[in-house]
Coordinates of C-alpha atoms and ligand atoms in Angstrom, one line a residue:
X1 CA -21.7 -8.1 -33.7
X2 CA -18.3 -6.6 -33.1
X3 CA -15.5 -9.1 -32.2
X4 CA -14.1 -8.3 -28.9
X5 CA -11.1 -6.5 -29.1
X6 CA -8.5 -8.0 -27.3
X7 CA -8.8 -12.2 -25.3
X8 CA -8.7 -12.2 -21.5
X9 CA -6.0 -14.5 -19.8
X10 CA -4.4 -15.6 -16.9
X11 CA -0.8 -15.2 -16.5
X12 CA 1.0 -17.3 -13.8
X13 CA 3.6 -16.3 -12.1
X14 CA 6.9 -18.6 -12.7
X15 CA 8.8 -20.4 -10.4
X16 CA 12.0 -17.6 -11.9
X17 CA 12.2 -15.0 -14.1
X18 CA 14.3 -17.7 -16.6
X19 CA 11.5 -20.3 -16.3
X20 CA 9.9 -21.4 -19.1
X21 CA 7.0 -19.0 -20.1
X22 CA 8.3 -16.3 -17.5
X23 CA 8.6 -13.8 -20.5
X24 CA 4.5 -13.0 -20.1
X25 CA 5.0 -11.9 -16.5
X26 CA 7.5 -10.1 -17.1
X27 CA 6.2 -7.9 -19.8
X28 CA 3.0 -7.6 -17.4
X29 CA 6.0 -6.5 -14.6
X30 CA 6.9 -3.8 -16.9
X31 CA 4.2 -2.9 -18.4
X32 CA 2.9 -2.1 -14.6
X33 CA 6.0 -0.2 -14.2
X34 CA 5.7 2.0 -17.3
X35 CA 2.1 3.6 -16.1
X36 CA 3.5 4.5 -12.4
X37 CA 6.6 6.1 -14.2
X38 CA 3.7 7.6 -16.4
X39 CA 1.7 8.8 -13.9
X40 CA 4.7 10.2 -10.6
X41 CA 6.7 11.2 -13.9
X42 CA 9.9 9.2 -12.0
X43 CA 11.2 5.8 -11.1
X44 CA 10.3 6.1 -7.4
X45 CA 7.6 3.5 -7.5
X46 CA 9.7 1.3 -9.8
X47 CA 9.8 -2.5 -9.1
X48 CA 12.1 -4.5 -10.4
X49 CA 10.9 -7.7 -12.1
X50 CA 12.5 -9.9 -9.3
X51 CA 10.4 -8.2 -6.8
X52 CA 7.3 -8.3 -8.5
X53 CA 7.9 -12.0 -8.6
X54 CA 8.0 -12.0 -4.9
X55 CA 5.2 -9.7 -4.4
X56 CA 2.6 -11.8 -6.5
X57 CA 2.6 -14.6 -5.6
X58 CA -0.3 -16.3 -3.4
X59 CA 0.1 -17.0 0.0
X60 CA -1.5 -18.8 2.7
X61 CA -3.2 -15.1 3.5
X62 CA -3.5 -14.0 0.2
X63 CA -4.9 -15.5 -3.1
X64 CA -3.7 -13.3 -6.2
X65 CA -4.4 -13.3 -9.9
X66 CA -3.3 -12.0 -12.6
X67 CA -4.8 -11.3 -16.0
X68 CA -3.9 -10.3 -19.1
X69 CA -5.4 -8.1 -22.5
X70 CA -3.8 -10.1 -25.4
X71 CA -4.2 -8.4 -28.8
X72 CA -2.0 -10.5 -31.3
X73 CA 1.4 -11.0 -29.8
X74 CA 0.8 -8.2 -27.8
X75 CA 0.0 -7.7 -23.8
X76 CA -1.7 -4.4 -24.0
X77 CA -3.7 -4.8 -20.2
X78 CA -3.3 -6.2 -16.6
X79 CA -5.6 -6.9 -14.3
X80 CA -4.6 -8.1 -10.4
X81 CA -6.7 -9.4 -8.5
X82 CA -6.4 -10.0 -4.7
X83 CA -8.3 -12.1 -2.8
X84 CA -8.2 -12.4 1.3
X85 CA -8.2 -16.1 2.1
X86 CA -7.9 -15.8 6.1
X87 CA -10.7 -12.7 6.9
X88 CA -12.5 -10.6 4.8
X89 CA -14.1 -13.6 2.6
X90 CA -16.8 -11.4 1.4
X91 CA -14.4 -8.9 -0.8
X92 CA -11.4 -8.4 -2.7
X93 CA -9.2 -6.0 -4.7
X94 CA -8.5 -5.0 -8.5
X95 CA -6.2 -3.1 -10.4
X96 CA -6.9 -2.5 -14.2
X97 CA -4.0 -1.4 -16.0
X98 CA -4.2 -0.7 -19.5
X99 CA -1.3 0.5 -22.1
X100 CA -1.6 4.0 -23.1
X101 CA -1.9 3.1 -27.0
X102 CA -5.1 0.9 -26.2
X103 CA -7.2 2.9 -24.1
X104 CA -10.3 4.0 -24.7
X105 CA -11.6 1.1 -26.8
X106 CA -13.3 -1.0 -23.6
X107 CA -9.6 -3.2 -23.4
X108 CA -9.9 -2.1 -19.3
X109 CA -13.9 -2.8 -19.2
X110 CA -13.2 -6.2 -20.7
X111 CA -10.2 -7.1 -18.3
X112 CA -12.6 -6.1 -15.2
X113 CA -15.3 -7.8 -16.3
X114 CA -12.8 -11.1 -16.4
X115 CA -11.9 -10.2 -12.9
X116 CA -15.0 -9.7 -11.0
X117 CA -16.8 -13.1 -12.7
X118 CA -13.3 -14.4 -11.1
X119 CA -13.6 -12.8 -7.8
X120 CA -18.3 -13.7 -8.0
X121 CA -17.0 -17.3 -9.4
X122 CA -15.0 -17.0 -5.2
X123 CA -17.9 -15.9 -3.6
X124 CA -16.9 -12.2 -3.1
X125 CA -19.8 -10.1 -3.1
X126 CA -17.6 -6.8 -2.5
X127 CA -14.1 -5.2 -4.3
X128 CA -12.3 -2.5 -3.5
X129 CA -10.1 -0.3 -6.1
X130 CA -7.8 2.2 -5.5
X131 CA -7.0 5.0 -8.0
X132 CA -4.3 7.7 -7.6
X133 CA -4.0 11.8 -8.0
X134 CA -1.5 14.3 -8.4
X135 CA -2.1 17.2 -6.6
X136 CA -1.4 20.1 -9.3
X137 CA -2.1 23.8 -8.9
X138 CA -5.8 23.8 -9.3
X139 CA -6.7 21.1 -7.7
X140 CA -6.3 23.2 -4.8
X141 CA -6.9 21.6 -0.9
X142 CA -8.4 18.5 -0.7
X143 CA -10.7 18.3 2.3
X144 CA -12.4 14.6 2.7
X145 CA -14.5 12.6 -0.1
X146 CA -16.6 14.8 -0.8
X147 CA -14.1 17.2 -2.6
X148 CA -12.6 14.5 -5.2
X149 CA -14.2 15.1 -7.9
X150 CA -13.7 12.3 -10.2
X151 CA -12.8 14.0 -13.9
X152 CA -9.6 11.8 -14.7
X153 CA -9.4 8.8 -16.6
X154 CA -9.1 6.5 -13.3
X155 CA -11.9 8.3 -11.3
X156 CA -14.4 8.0 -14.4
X157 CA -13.1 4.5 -15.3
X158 CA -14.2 3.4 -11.5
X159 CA -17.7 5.4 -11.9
X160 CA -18.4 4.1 -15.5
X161 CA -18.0 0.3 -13.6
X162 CA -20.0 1.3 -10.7
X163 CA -17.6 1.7 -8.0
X164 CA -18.3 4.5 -5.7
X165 CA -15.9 6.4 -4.0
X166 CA -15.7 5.9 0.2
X167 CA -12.2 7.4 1.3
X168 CA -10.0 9.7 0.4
X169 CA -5.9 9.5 1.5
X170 CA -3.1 12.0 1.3
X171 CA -0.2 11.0 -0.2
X172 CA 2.5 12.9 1.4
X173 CA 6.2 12.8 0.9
X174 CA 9.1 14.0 3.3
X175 CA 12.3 15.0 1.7
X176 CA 14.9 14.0 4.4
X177 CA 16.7 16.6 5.6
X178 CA 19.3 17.3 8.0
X179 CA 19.8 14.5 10.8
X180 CA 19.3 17.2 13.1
X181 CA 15.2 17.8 12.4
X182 CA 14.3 14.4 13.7
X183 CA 17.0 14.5 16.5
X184 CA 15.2 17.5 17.8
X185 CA 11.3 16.1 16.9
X186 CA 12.7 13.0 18.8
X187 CA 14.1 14.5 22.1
X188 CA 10.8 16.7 22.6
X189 CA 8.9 13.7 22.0
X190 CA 10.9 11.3 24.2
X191 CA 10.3 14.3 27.3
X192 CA 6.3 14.6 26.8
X193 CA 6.1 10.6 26.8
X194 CA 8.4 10.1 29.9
X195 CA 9.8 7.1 31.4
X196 CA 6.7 5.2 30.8
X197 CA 7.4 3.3 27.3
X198 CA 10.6 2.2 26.4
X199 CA 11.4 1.9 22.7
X200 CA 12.0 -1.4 21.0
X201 CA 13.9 -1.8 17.2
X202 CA 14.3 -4.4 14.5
X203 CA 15.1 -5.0 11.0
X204 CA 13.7 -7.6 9.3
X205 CA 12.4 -10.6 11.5
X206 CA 10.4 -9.6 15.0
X207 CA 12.2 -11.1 18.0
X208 CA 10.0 -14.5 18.8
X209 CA 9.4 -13.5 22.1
X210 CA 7.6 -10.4 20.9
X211 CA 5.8 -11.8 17.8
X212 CA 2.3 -12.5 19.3
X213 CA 2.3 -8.6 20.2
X214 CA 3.1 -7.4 17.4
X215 CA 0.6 -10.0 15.4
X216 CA -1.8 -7.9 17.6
X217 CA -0.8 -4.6 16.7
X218 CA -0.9 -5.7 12.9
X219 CA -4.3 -6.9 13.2
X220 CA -5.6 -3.8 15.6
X221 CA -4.2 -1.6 12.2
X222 CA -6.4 -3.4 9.9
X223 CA -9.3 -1.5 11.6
X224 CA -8.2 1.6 13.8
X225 CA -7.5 3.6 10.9
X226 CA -10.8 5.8 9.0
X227 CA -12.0 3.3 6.6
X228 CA -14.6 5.8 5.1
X229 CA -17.7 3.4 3.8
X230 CA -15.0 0.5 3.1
X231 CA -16.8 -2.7 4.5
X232 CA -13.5 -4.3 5.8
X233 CA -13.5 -6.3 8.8
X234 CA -10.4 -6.5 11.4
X235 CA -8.1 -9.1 9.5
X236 CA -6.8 -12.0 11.5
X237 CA -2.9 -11.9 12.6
X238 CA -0.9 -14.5 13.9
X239 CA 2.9 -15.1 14.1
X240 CA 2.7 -17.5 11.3
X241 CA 0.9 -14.7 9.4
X242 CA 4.0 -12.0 10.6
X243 CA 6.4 -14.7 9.6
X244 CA 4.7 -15.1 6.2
X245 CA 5.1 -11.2 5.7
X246 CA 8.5 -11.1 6.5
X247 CA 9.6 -13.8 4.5
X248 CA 7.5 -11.8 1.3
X249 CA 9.6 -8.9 2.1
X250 CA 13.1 -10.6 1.9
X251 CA 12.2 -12.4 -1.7
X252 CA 10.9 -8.5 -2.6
X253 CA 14.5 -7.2 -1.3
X254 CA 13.3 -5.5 1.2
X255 CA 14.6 -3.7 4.2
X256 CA 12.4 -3.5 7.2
X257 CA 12.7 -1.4 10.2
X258 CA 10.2 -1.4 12.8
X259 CA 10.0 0.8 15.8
X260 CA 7.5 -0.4 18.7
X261 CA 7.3 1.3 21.9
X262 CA 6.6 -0.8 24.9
X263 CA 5.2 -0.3 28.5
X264 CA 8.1 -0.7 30.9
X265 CA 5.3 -1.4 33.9
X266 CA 3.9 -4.1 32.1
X267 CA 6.2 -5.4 29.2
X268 CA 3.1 -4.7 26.5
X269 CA 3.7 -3.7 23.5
X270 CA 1.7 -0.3 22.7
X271 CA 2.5 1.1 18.9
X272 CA 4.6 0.0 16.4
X273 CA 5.8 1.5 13.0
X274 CA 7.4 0.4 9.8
X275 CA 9.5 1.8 6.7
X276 CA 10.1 -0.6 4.2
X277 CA 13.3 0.2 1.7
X278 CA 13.6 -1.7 -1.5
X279 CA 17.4 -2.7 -2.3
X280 CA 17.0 -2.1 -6.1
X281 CA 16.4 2.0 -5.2
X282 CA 17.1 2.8 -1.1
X283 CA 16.6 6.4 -2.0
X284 CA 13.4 6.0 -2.2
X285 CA 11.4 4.7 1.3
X286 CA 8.1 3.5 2.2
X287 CA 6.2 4.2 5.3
X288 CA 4.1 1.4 5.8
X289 CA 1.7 0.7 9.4
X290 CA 1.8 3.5 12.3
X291 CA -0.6 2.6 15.4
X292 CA -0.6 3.2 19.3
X293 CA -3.3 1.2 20.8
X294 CA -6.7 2.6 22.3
X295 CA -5.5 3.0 25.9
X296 CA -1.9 4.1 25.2
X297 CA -3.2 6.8 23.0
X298 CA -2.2 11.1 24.4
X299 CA 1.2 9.8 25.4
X300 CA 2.7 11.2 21.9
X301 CA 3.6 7.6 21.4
X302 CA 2.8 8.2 17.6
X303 CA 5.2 11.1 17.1
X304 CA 7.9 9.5 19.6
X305 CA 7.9 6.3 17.3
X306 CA 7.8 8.0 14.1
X307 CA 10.7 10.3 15.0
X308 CA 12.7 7.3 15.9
X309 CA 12.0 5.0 13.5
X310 CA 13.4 8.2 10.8
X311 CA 16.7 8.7 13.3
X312 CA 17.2 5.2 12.5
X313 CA 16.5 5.4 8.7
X314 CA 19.4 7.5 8.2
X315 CA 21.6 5.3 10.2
X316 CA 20.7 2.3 8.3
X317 CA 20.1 3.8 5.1
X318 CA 22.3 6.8 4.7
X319 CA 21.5 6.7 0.8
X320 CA 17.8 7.3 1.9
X321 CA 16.6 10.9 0.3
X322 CA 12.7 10.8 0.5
X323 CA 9.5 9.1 2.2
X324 CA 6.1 8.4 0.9
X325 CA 3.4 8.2 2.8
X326 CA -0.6 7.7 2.8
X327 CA -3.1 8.6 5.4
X328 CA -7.1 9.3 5.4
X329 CA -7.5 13.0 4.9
X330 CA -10.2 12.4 7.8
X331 CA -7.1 10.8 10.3
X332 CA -6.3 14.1 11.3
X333 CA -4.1 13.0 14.7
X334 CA -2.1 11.5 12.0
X335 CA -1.5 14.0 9.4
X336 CA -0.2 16.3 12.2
X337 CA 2.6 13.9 13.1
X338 CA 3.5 13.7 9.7
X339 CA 3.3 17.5 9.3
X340 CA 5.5 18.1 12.1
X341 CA 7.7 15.6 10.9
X342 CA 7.9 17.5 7.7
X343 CA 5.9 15.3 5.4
X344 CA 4.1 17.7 2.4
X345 CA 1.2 16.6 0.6
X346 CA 1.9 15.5 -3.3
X347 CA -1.1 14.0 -4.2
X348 CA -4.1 11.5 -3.3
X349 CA -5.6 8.2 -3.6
X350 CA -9.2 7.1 -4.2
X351 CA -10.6 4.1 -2.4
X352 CA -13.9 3.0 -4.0
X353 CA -16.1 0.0 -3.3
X354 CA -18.4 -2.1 -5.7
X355 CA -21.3 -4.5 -4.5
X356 CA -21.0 -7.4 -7.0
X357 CA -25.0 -8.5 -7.8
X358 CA -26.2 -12.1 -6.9
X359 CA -26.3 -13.3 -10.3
Ligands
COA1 C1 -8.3 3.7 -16.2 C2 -7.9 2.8 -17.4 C3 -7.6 1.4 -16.8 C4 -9.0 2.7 -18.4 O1 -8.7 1.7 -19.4 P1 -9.5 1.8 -20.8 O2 -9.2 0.5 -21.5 O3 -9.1 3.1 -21.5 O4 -11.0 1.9 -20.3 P2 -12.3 1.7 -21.3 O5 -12.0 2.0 -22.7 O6 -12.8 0.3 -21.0 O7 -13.3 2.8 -20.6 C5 -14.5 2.5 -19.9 C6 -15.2 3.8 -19.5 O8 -14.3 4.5 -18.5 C7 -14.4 5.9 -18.7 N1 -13.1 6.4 -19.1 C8 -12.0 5.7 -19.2 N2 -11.0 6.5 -19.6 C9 -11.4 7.8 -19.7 C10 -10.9 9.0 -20.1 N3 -9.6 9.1 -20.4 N4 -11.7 10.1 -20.0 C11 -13.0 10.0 -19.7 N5 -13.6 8.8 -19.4 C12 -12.8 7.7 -19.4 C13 -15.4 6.1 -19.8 O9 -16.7 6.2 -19.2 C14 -15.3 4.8 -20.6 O10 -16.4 4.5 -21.4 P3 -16.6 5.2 -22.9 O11 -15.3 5.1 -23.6 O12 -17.7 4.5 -23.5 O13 -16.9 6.7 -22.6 C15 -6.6 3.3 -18.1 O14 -6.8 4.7 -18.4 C16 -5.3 3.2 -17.3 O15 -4.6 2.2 -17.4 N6 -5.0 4.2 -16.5 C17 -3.8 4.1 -15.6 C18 -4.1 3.1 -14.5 C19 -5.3 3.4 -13.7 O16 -5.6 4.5 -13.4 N7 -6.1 2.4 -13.3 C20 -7.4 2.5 -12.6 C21 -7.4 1.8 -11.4 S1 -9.1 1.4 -10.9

């Protein structure tokens, strides 16, 4: 029998990047790092050690794991591992990275083969993967699932496992222009919603009295977007939950701006959405969670909130020169906002789903 060609093992993440045995995480930091410069062909995605820190760790919400390829002295694969520990019990995420000079010789089957015994050994019975696409010239319009045809090293890497694929997103990006585009999206937008909603702004931490709304809001996202064949269940918010996502995002060095429009009639909060700038590189921006709730929905809400929320990017971050974003190619109410707002597709993502057996 053939010796396995690398040994599977966990990496913990240090108190600091100057702890004792920190040096492991953070050639797993950059070894993440050097397949999305790889793979967008710039540092846009880049995230600094420090961050990375922040961002895996577990949390009360959260369990997350992180595995290793080890061949000699050398890290040559990651896997993370995420694991929901307040909702969604039943499933969890992985990531297989492995380093260009070792693929192709079963390093990335081995590291997933450590993380779903890890994720079975939790009882999780289902876990999700992601995989991403550039959009080049013949891969021509992509219309829903059924167009992706998996031919790249990620898609086939998913199918060889037995992940199958259950949505498709868009990933767009809107290079910012002149202040005036959104000045002029915003005004038309703040005349078809009327005097009806009042819009609401912060950066960073929500205002307490408005917390358990937005917890709401956060939670209502977790299911109101398409989910494809995903089987995700609405997550459970709380303030202490909000709290413990804001606190992530100022270890990460994040910037946060949240735009939320509220009823004036009846003080309710109705939508909300978020950009998330990283210190390290504010050129580069983030849009994270856009939702109006059912029953606020036709009052071009979405479009008023966006448009704000990107007048207020450039005030707060004039160095800010481009935003990414992902939506379902089925969320098509979506994808016209974002169209109007100048967003232009650049590639896609794959979300695929895998049943993990009883045994
Ligand atoms: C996808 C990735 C993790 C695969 O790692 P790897 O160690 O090369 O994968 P393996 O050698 O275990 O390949 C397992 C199977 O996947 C498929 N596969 C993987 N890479 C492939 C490629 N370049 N072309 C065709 N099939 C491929 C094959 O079926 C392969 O089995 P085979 O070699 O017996 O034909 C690696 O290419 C990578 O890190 N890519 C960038 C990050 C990424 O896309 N991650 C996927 C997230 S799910």
């Amino acid at each position: 029998m053939t010796q396995p060609p690398v040994s599977i093992e966990p990496i913990a993440v240090p108190p600091a990047l100057d702890a004792p045995g920190a040096a492991d995480f953070i050639t797993v930091a950059e070894l993440l790092n050097a397949q999305l410069r790889e793979f967008w062909g710039n540092d846009d995605f880049y995230g600094p050690p420090q961050a990375q820190l922040a961002g895996r760790r577990s949390t009360p919400s959260r369990r997350r794991e992180i595995l290793a390829a080890r061949a000699g002295a050398d890290i040559v694969g990651v896997a993370l591992v995420n694991l929901p520990l307040t909702d969604n019990l039943h499933s969890g995420t992985v990531n297989v990275v492995v380093a260009p000079s070792a693929r192709r010789r079963g390093v990335g089957t081995q590291l997933y083969a450590a993380a779903e015994q890890l994720a079975a050994a939790d009882n999780r019975r289902m876990l999700m993967a992601e995989t991403d696409h550039l959009l080049s010239d013949e891969t021509g319009p992509i219309a829903g699932t059924a167009s992706l045809v998996p031919q790249d090293a990620a898609a086939l890497f998913a199918s060889a496992l037995g992940f199958s694929l259950e949505l498709v997103d868009r990933v767009s990006r809107l290079e910012l222009g002149s202040p005036a585009d959104d000045e002029a999206v915003l005004e038309q937008a703040r005349a078809a919603a009327g005097a009806d909603y009042e819009l609401v702004f912060w950066s960073g931490a929500c205002p307490a009295d408005l917390v358990d709304a937005y917890a709401l809001l956060r939670q209502k996202m977790s299911i109101d977007a398409p989910m494809g064949g995903l089987e995700l269940a609405e997550e459970a918010w709380n303030e202490a939950r909000v709290r413990e996502s804001e606190a992530q995002a100022r270890d990460m060095d994040a910037e946060v701006l949240v735009s939320a429009a509220r009823k004036v009639a009846t003080g309710e909060l109705a939508g909300h959405t978020v950009l998330e700038i990283f210190r390290n590189n504010p050129a580069v921006v983030y849009q994270d969670d856009t939702l109006v709730l059912e029953g606020h929905r036709g009052n071009r809400l979405g479009m008023l909130l966006k448009a704000a929320n990107l007048v207020r990017l450039r005030e707060a971050v004039p160095e800010a020169r481009r935003v990414y974003t992902w939506n379902a190619e089925e969320n098509r109410y979506m994808l016209s906002i974002n169209e109007r707002l100048g967003f232009r597709p650049i590639g896609y993502s794959g979300e695929w789903q895998k049943g993990l057996s009883a045994e």
